């Protein structure tokens, strides 16, 4: 995480990818209510893997006791001392410039920080109510409620409500692009092969992409994918229009699996993550084999093979 340390208050000032300082309280990221501070005094920006500071003030900025040129970017380094408006006044030290991490900072207690890893359950694995994950195709971080399936895109420096309080999200190292968040990427021609034991306690899965096979082993979430495949196949055999084949409400799928909704949603995310990471070069969109729409799920895969024990249960092109 990237932050400055206020030498007077001994507090951390966490940095957004574009962070402003000044006396214009409701229009800057860090409010400095001190003599000599301009309404807009300084900008710190993360660009091209560097943190740059720019003086846009009347009274200037000093870095390590040397005044920097106005409006020209100066590259910051850790342990640099920054003085706003006058040497030895309004002093901050660069504590860290690590941009390769994401974190939530509580607005009730700025010492309460949650560092975020790719696909992380909150508050913990045992009592998860939310999941945070990064979508490589949409180039966004998302926070999803595991009980309601509501999700929101997380923006660098944006405020979100979590656990009954407000948090600021920081992700300076990720350049987010504006995309239509409801549009799911098209999935190229993929095939799934299931091998399920006779008692259905173990399900192995293989993913086939352009003639190459990727073994995904045996995971609990593979049985969820198997149930979705069977629903899609059953609807096809019943003559249901392809647009409506295989859809099931999340609640009903959780009942079929005999688990709680939040556990089922965790399984969906783990399945998507494993599929998308199976061959990120050839098919990064493979996680979108699982389609979602208005609280429903279905499997969007053209070819499915199911072996139960040593017998072929189904081989079908959807």
mmCIF file of C-alpha atoms in Angstrom:
data_model
loop_
_atom_site.group_PDB
_atom_site.id
_atom_site.type_symbol
_atom_site.label_atom_id
_atom_site.label_comp_id
_atom_site.label_asym_id
_atom_site.label_seq_id
_atom_site.Cartn_x
_atom_site.Cartn_y
_atom_site.Cartn_z
ATOM 1 C CA UNK A 1 0.000 0.000 0.000
ATOM 2 C CA UNK A 2 1.129 3.550 -0.677
ATOM 3 C CA UNK A 3 0.954 6.138 2.079
ATOM 4 C CA UNK A 4 2.491 9.235 3.631
ATOM 5 C CA UNK A 5 2.987 9.714 7.368
ATOM 6 C CA UNK A 6 1.835 12.966 8.948
ATOM 7 C CA UNK A 7 4.790 13.860 11.193
ATOM 8 C CA UNK A 8 2.617 15.914 13.556
ATOM 9 C CA UNK A 9 -0.295 13.513 13.984
ATOM 10 C CA UNK A 10 1.701 10.320 13.267
ATOM 11 C CA UNK A 11 -1.157 9.191 11.018
ATOM 12 C CA UNK A 12 -0.986 7.424 7.685
ATOM 13 C CA UNK A 13 -2.378 9.200 4.617
ATOM 14 C CA UNK A 14 -3.267 6.466 2.121
ATOM 15 C CA UNK A 15 -2.788 7.473 -1.493
ATOM 16 C CA UNK A 16 -5.204 7.112 -4.373
ATOM 17 C CA UNK A 17 -3.758 6.801 -7.865
ATOM 18 C CA UNK A 18 -4.625 10.513 -8.302
ATOM 19 C CA UNK A 19 -4.502 12.230 -4.924
ATOM 20 C CA UNK A 20 -5.002 15.939 -4.207
ATOM 21 C CA UNK A 21 -3.980 18.034 -1.184
ATOM 22 C CA UNK A 22 -5.185 21.463 -0.150
ATOM 23 C CA UNK A 23 -7.430 23.762 1.866
ATOM 24 C CA UNK A 24 -10.540 23.352 -0.339
ATOM 25 C CA UNK A 25 -12.150 20.895 2.079
ATOM 26 C CA UNK A 26 -14.761 19.230 -0.126
ATOM 27 C CA UNK A 27 -12.671 19.177 -3.305
ATOM 28 C CA UNK A 28 -9.423 17.565 -2.197
ATOM 29 C CA UNK A 29 -8.565 14.078 -0.997
ATOM 30 C CA UNK A 30 -6.455 15.269 1.940
ATOM 31 C CA UNK A 31 -7.569 18.454 3.695
ATOM 32 C CA UNK A 32 -4.709 20.634 5.020
ATOM 33 C CA UNK A 33 -6.150 23.479 7.104
ATOM 34 C CA UNK A 34 -2.891 25.313 7.820
ATOM 35 C CA UNK A 35 -1.520 28.814 7.107
ATOM 36 C CA UNK A 36 -0.004 29.169 3.669
ATOM 37 C CA UNK A 37 -1.780 26.156 2.206
ATOM 38 C CA UNK A 38 -3.515 26.844 -1.115
ATOM 39 C CA UNK A 39 -7.031 25.671 -1.932
ATOM 40 C CA UNK A 40 -5.422 23.208 -4.331
ATOM 41 C CA UNK A 41 -1.830 22.788 -3.201
ATOM 42 C CA UNK A 42 -0.406 19.513 -4.549
ATOM 43 C CA UNK A 43 -1.167 16.478 -6.661
ATOM 44 C CA UNK A 44 0.399 13.054 -6.187
ATOM 45 C CA UNK A 45 -0.227 10.708 -9.095
ATOM 46 C CA UNK A 46 0.724 7.103 -9.897
ATOM 47 C CA UNK A 47 1.794 6.833 -13.523
ATOM 48 C CA UNK A 48 4.138 4.531 -15.465
ATOM 49 C CA UNK A 49 4.996 2.639 -12.272
ATOM 50 C CA UNK A 50 6.138 5.801 -10.485
ATOM 51 C CA UNK A 51 4.628 8.135 -7.925
ATOM 52 C CA UNK A 52 4.961 11.781 -8.968
ATOM 53 C CA UNK A 53 4.206 14.924 -6.973
ATOM 54 C CA UNK A 54 3.347 18.244 -8.590
ATOM 55 C CA UNK A 55 3.219 21.678 -6.978
ATOM 56 C CA UNK A 56 0.104 23.651 -8.031
ATOM 57 C CA UNK A 57 0.212 26.087 -5.107
ATOM 58 C CA UNK A 58 1.110 29.677 -4.351
ATOM 59 C CA UNK A 59 3.639 29.012 -1.594
ATOM 60 C CA UNK A 60 5.353 25.893 -2.890
ATOM 61 C CA UNK A 61 6.514 22.416 -1.842
ATOM 62 C CA UNK A 62 9.848 21.297 -0.392
ATOM 63 C CA UNK A 63 11.212 17.764 -0.857
ATOM 64 C CA UNK A 64 14.034 16.898 1.532
ATOM 65 C CA UNK A 65 14.413 20.632 2.287
ATOM 66 C CA UNK A 66 14.740 21.648 -1.378
ATOM 67 C CA UNK A 67 11.959 23.534 -3.135
ATOM 68 C CA UNK A 68 10.678 21.838 -6.294
ATOM 69 C CA UNK A 69 9.690 23.623 -9.491
ATOM 70 C CA UNK A 70 6.056 24.599 -9.784
ATOM 71 C CA UNK A 71 3.882 22.495 -12.115
ATOM 72 C CA UNK A 72 6.740 20.120 -12.927
ATOM 73 C CA UNK A 73 6.421 16.499 -11.750
ATOM 74 C CA UNK A 74 8.935 15.247 -9.194
ATOM 75 C CA UNK A 75 9.421 11.515 -8.672
ATOM 76 C CA UNK A 76 8.953 10.449 -5.068
ATOM 77 C CA UNK A 77 10.997 7.851 -3.221
ATOM 78 C CA UNK A 78 10.327 6.138 0.081
ATOM 79 C CA UNK A 79 11.518 8.139 3.119
ATOM 80 C CA UNK A 80 11.306 11.439 1.212
ATOM 81 C CA UNK A 81 10.280 14.333 3.471
ATOM 82 C CA UNK A 82 7.572 16.596 2.030
ATOM 83 C CA UNK A 83 6.858 20.088 3.412
ATOM 84 C CA UNK A 84 3.825 21.987 2.169
ATOM 85 C CA UNK A 85 3.971 25.837 2.028
ATOM 86 C CA UNK A 86 7.224 26.290 3.996
ATOM 87 C CA UNK A 87 10.278 24.263 5.063
ATOM 88 C CA UNK A 88 9.721 22.459 8.336
ATOM 89 C CA UNK A 89 5.962 23.022 8.292
ATOM 90 C CA UNK A 90 3.074 20.733 7.365
ATOM 91 C CA UNK A 91 5.569 17.885 7.099
ATOM 92 C CA UNK A 92 4.961 14.389 5.784
ATOM 93 C CA UNK A 93 7.264 11.432 5.156
ATOM 94 C CA UNK A 94 6.770 8.955 2.320
ATOM 95 C CA UNK A 95 6.158 5.720 4.210
ATOM 96 C CA UNK A 96 5.497 3.346 1.306
ATOM 97 C CA UNK A 97 5.048 3.526 -2.461
ATOM 98 C CA UNK A 98 3.913 -0.046 -3.004
ATOM 99 C CA UNK A 99 1.140 0.072 -5.603
ATOM 100 C CA UNK A 100 0.902 -3.697 -6.122
ATOM 101 C CA UNK A 101 -1.732 -4.261 -3.483
ATOM 102 C CA UNK A 102 -5.350 -3.398 -2.754
ATOM 103 C CA UNK A 103 -6.948 -2.579 0.560
ATOM 104 C CA UNK A 104 -9.982 -1.278 2.415
ATOM 105 C CA UNK A 105 -9.467 1.461 5.019
ATOM 106 C CA UNK A 106 -12.174 1.924 7.639
ATOM 107 C CA UNK A 107 -13.535 5.461 7.896
ATOM 108 C CA UNK A 108 -14.339 4.867 11.579
ATOM 109 C CA UNK A 109 -10.785 3.810 12.429
ATOM 110 C CA UNK A 110 -8.114 4.534 9.826
ATOM 111 C CA UNK A 111 -5.802 2.070 11.541
ATOM 112 C CA UNK A 112 -8.216 -0.699 10.571
ATOM 113 C CA UNK A 113 -6.982 -1.836 7.149
ATOM 114 C CA UNK A 114 -7.927 -4.958 5.213
ATOM 115 C CA UNK A 115 -5.400 -5.984 2.578
ATOM 116 C CA UNK A 116 -7.145 -7.593 -0.388
ATOM 117 C CA UNK A 117 -5.927 -10.613 -2.316
ATOM 118 C CA UNK A 118 -7.398 -11.881 -5.570
ATOM 119 C CA UNK A 119 -10.711 -13.543 -4.673
ATOM 120 C CA UNK A 120 -10.852 -13.053 -0.930
ATOM 121 C CA UNK A 121 -13.651 -13.980 1.470
ATOM 122 C CA UNK A 122 -14.689 -11.414 4.084
ATOM 123 C CA UNK A 123 -14.581 -11.196 7.023
ATOM 124 C CA UNK A 124 -12.956 -14.679 6.917
ATOM 125 C CA UNK A 125 -13.274 -18.137 5.332
ATOM 126 C CA UNK A 126 -15.419 -19.555 8.152
ATOM 127 C CA UNK A 127 -17.963 -16.727 8.453
ATOM 128 C CA UNK A 128 -17.898 -15.275 4.951
ATOM 129 C CA UNK A 129 -20.638 -12.801 4.042
ATOM 130 C CA UNK A 130 -18.868 -11.107 1.093
ATOM 131 C CA UNK A 131 -16.302 -11.894 -1.543
ATOM 132 C CA UNK A 132 -13.869 -9.498 -3.234
ATOM 133 C CA UNK A 133 -12.461 -10.511 -6.597
ATOM 134 C CA UNK A 134 -10.766 -9.096 -9.666
ATOM 135 C CA UNK A 135 -12.307 -9.649 -13.101
ATOM 136 C CA UNK A 136 -9.471 -9.881 -15.640
ATOM 137 C CA UNK A 137 -11.764 -9.280 -18.610
ATOM 138 C CA UNK A 138 -13.714 -6.318 -17.260
ATOM 139 C CA UNK A 139 -10.567 -5.004 -15.538
ATOM 140 C CA UNK A 140 -12.480 -4.189 -12.354
ATOM 141 C CA UNK A 141 -12.482 -5.208 -8.720
ATOM 142 C CA UNK A 142 -15.894 -6.289 -7.439
ATOM 143 C CA UNK A 143 -17.454 -6.701 -4.003
ATOM 144 C CA UNK A 144 -20.297 -9.218 -3.921
ATOM 145 C CA UNK A 145 -22.737 -9.977 -1.111
ATOM 146 C CA UNK A 146 -22.835 -13.774 -0.791
ATOM 147 C CA UNK A 147 -26.368 -13.766 0.586
ATOM 148 C CA UNK A 148 -28.071 -11.460 -1.911
ATOM 149 C CA UNK A 149 -25.657 -11.865 -4.874
ATOM 150 C CA UNK A 150 -25.629 -8.062 -5.219
ATOM 151 C CA UNK A 151 -22.294 -6.843 -6.518
ATOM 152 C CA UNK A 152 -20.655 -3.486 -7.002
ATOM 153 C CA UNK A 153 -17.606 -2.359 -8.944
ATOM 154 C CA UNK A 154 -14.876 -1.010 -6.668
ATOM 155 C CA UNK A 155 -13.148 2.195 -7.756
ATOM 156 C CA UNK A 156 -9.830 3.517 -6.489
ATOM 157 C CA UNK A 157 -10.665 5.898 -3.652
ATOM 158 C CA UNK A 158 -14.356 4.990 -3.738
ATOM 159 C CA UNK A 159 -16.493 4.510 -0.627
ATOM 160 C CA UNK A 160 -18.343 1.269 0.016
ATOM 161 C CA UNK A 161 -20.514 0.040 2.887
ATOM 162 C CA UNK A 162 -19.363 -3.154 4.555
ATOM 163 C CA UNK A 163 -20.026 -4.657 7.993
ATOM 164 C CA UNK A 164 -22.163 -1.668 8.987
ATOM 165 C CA UNK A 165 -19.511 0.972 8.325
ATOM 166 C CA UNK A 166 -17.939 2.876 5.450
ATOM 167 C CA UNK A 167 -14.627 1.908 3.869
ATOM 168 C CA UNK A 168 -12.391 3.515 1.260
ATOM 169 C CA UNK A 169 -11.027 1.162 -1.397
ATOM 170 C CA UNK A 170 -7.534 1.706 -2.805
ATOM 171 C CA UNK A 171 -6.095 0.015 -5.898
ATOM 172 C CA UNK A 172 -3.577 2.421 -7.398
ATOM 173 C CA UNK A 173 -1.742 -0.287 -9.335
ATOM 174 C CA UNK A 174 -4.799 -1.269 -11.381
ATOM 175 C CA UNK A 175 -5.870 0.923 -14.291
ATOM 176 C CA UNK A 176 -9.614 0.496 -14.508
ATOM 177 C CA UNK A 177 -11.275 0.824 -17.876
ATOM 178 C CA UNK A 178 -14.879 1.800 -18.396
ATOM 179 C CA UNK A 179 -16.858 -1.137 -19.715
ATOM 180 C CA UNK A 180 -20.479 -2.219 -19.699
ATOM 181 C CA UNK A 181 -20.572 -4.179 -16.457
ATOM 182 C CA UNK A 182 -23.739 -6.107 -17.277
ATOM 183 C CA UNK A 183 -22.431 -7.481 -20.553
ATOM 184 C CA UNK A 184 -20.860 -10.905 -20.194
ATOM 185 C CA UNK A 185 -17.978 -11.708 -22.557
ATOM 186 C CA UNK A 186 -18.601 -14.232 -25.320
ATOM 187 C CA UNK A 187 -17.176 -17.656 -24.543
ATOM 188 C CA UNK A 188 -15.346 -19.383 -27.374
ATOM 189 C CA UNK A 189 -16.010 -23.013 -28.225
ATOM 190 C CA UNK A 190 -15.070 -25.017 -25.140
ATOM 191 C CA UNK A 191 -15.891 -28.528 -23.945
ATOM 192 C CA UNK A 192 -16.257 -30.021 -20.475
ATOM 193 C CA UNK A 193 -15.714 -33.673 -19.505
ATOM 194 C CA UNK A 194 -17.012 -34.866 -16.144
ATOM 195 C CA UNK A 195 -16.064 -38.142 -14.439
ATOM 196 C CA UNK A 196 -18.316 -38.653 -11.427
ATOM 197 C CA UNK A 197 -18.172 -41.608 -9.038
ATOM 198 C CA UNK A 198 -21.168 -43.940 -8.703
ATOM 199 C CA UNK A 199 -22.033 -42.484 -5.285
ATOM 200 C CA UNK A 200 -21.492 -38.949 -6.714
ATOM 201 C CA UNK A 201 -19.117 -38.095 -3.885
ATOM 202 C CA UNK A 202 -16.227 -37.322 -6.251
ATOM 203 C CA UNK A 203 -16.326 -35.323 -9.485
ATOM 204 C CA UNK A 204 -13.317 -34.860 -11.733
ATOM 205 C CA UNK A 205 -13.355 -32.285 -14.514
ATOM 206 C CA UNK A 206 -11.395 -31.627 -17.683
ATOM 207 C CA UNK A 207 -11.609 -28.538 -19.867
ATOM 208 C CA UNK A 208 -11.000 -28.821 -23.618
ATOM 209 C CA UNK A 209 -9.883 -25.733 -25.545
ATOM 210 C CA UNK A 210 -9.083 -25.875 -29.245
ATOM 211 C CA UNK A 211 -8.200 -29.561 -29.064
ATOM 212 C CA UNK A 212 -6.050 -29.240 -25.923
ATOM 213 C CA UNK A 213 -7.120 -30.848 -22.646
ATOM 214 C CA UNK A 214 -6.624 -29.253 -19.227
ATOM 215 C CA UNK A 215 -7.227 -31.512 -16.232
ATOM 216 C CA UNK A 216 -8.820 -29.581 -13.342
ATOM 217 C CA UNK A 217 -8.758 -32.475 -10.898
ATOM 218 C CA UNK A 218 -11.450 -33.153 -8.323
ATOM 219 C CA UNK A 219 -13.063 -30.227 -6.501
ATOM 220 C CA UNK A 220 -16.332 -29.782 -4.635
ATOM 221 C CA UNK A 221 -17.417 -27.030 -7.033
ATOM 222 C CA UNK A 222 -17.164 -29.477 -9.963
ATOM 223 C CA UNK A 223 -20.350 -31.133 -8.728
ATOM 224 C CA UNK A 224 -22.087 -27.752 -8.964
ATOM 225 C CA UNK A 225 -20.978 -27.530 -12.603
ATOM 226 C CA UNK A 226 -22.185 -31.088 -13.153
ATOM 227 C CA UNK A 227 -25.659 -30.211 -11.858
ATOM 228 C CA UNK A 228 -25.784 -27.192 -14.162
ATOM 229 C CA UNK A 229 -24.704 -29.366 -17.105
ATOM 230 C CA UNK A 230 -27.426 -31.917 -16.368
ATOM 231 C CA UNK A 231 -30.076 -29.177 -16.167
ATOM 232 C CA UNK A 232 -28.982 -27.770 -19.527
ATOM 233 C CA UNK A 233 -28.991 -31.222 -21.125
ATOM 234 C CA UNK A 234 -32.403 -32.084 -19.665
ATOM 235 C CA UNK A 235 -33.923 -28.896 -21.074
ATOM 236 C CA UNK A 236 -32.373 -29.559 -24.490
ATOM 237 C CA UNK A 237 -33.775 -33.083 -24.564
ATOM 238 C CA UNK A 238 -37.189 -31.696 -23.584
ATOM 239 C CA UNK A 239 -37.171 -29.313 -26.548
ATOM 240 C CA UNK A 240 -36.738 -26.090 -24.560
ATOM 241 C CA UNK A 241 -35.584 -23.142 -26.678
ATOM 242 C CA UNK A 242 -31.758 -22.715 -26.349
ATOM 243 C CA UNK A 243 -32.196 -19.217 -24.909
ATOM 244 C CA UNK A 244 -34.076 -20.651 -21.925
ATOM 245 C CA UNK A 245 -32.194 -23.917 -21.415
ATOM 246 C CA UNK A 246 -30.556 -24.669 -18.097
ATOM 247 C CA UNK A 247 -31.474 -21.623 -16.045
ATOM 248 C CA UNK A 248 -31.926 -22.185 -12.299
ATOM 249 C CA UNK A 249 -32.376 -19.755 -9.433
ATOM 250 C CA UNK A 250 -29.447 -19.584 -7.018
ATOM 251 C CA UNK A 251 -31.692 -20.583 -4.119
ATOM 252 C CA UNK A 252 -32.874 -23.703 -5.921
ATOM 253 C CA UNK A 253 -29.341 -24.708 -6.857
ATOM 254 C CA UNK A 254 -28.250 -24.307 -3.231
ATOM 255 C CA UNK A 255 -31.098 -26.629 -2.189
ATOM 256 C CA UNK A 256 -30.052 -29.228 -4.758
ATOM 257 C CA UNK A 257 -26.516 -29.095 -3.391
ATOM 258 C CA UNK A 258 -27.768 -29.204 0.201
ATOM 259 C CA UNK A 259 -25.772 -26.142 1.247
ATOM 260 C CA UNK A 260 -26.359 -22.539 2.329
ATOM 261 C CA UNK A 261 -26.638 -19.773 -0.283
ATOM 262 C CA UNK A 262 -23.408 -18.050 0.681
ATOM 263 C CA UNK A 263 -21.509 -21.361 0.482
ATOM 264 C CA UNK A 264 -22.999 -21.985 -2.957
ATOM 265 C CA UNK A 265 -21.960 -18.507 -4.142
ATOM 266 C CA UNK A 266 -18.418 -19.162 -2.913
ATOM 267 C CA UNK A 267 -18.387 -22.377 -4.963
ATOM 268 C CA UNK A 268 -19.516 -20.442 -8.058
ATOM 269 C CA UNK A 269 -16.656 -17.980 -7.649
ATOM 270 C CA UNK A 270 -14.122 -20.748 -7.095
ATOM 271 C CA UNK A 271 -15.354 -22.566 -10.189
ATOM 272 C CA UNK A 272 -15.101 -19.387 -12.260
ATOM 273 C CA UNK A 273 -11.618 -18.672 -10.939
ATOM 274 C CA UNK A 274 -10.339 -22.169 -11.703
ATOM 275 C CA UNK A 275 -11.826 -22.156 -15.199
ATOM 276 C CA UNK A 276 -10.456 -18.714 -16.056
ATOM 277 C CA UNK A 277 -6.992 -19.671 -14.780
ATOM 278 C CA UNK A 278 -6.891 -23.052 -16.576
ATOM 279 C CA UNK A 279 -5.557 -21.438 -19.758
ATOM 280 C CA UNK A 280 -5.392 -17.642 -19.356
ATOM 281 C CA UNK A 281 -3.609 -17.232 -22.687
ATOM 282 C CA UNK A 282 -6.088 -19.233 -24.774
ATOM 283 C CA UNK A 283 -9.348 -18.694 -22.910
ATOM 284 C CA UNK A 284 -9.298 -16.102 -20.092
ATOM 285 C CA UNK A 285 -13.083 -15.863 -20.532
ATOM 286 C CA UNK A 286 -13.603 -19.538 -19.583
ATOM 287 C CA UNK A 287 -15.026 -18.499 -16.201
ATOM 288 C CA UNK A 288 -18.015 -17.115 -18.070
ATOM 289 C CA UNK A 289 -19.068 -20.669 -18.877
ATOM 290 C CA UNK A 290 -21.214 -19.957 -15.824
ATOM 291 C CA UNK A 291 -23.746 -17.349 -16.954
ATOM 292 C CA UNK A 292 -25.782 -15.218 -14.544
ATOM 293 C CA UNK A 293 -28.998 -13.298 -15.081
ATOM 294 C CA UNK A 294 -31.453 -11.843 -12.537
ATOM 295 C CA UNK A 295 -30.577 -14.218 -9.729
ATOM 296 C CA UNK A 296 -30.293 -17.248 -12.005
ATOM 297 C CA UNK A 297 -27.368 -19.349 -13.206
ATOM 298 C CA UNK A 298 -26.739 -21.702 -16.093
ATOM 299 C CA UNK A 299 -23.903 -23.479 -17.856
ATOM 300 C CA UNK A 300 -22.978 -21.941 -21.210
ATOM 301 C CA UNK A 301 -20.900 -24.707 -22.782
ATOM 302 C CA UNK A 302 -21.401 -26.225 -26.219
ATOM 303 C CA UNK A 303 -20.031 -29.725 -25.571
ATOM 304 C CA UNK A 304 -20.465 -31.828 -22.455
ATOM 305 C CA UNK A 305 -19.418 -35.405 -21.700
ATOM 306 C CA UNK A 306 -20.447 -37.107 -18.459
ATOM 307 C CA UNK A 307 -19.004 -40.435 -17.297
ATOM 308 C CA UNK A 308 -20.598 -42.018 -14.227
ATOM 309 C CA UNK A 309 -18.409 -44.747 -12.874
ATOM 310 C CA UNK A 310 -17.188 -46.557 -15.987
ATOM 311 C CA UNK A 311 -20.365 -45.867 -17.989
ATOM 312 C CA UNK A 312 -21.096 -43.058 -20.376
ATOM 313 C CA UNK A 313 -24.043 -41.082 -18.982
ATOM 314 C CA UNK A 314 -24.189 -38.342 -21.610
ATOM 315 C CA UNK A 315 -22.246 -36.985 -24.541
ATOM 316 C CA UNK A 316 -23.998 -34.093 -26.147
ATOM 317 C CA UNK A 317 -23.389 -30.930 -28.101
ATOM 318 C CA UNK A 318 -25.530 -28.120 -26.765
#
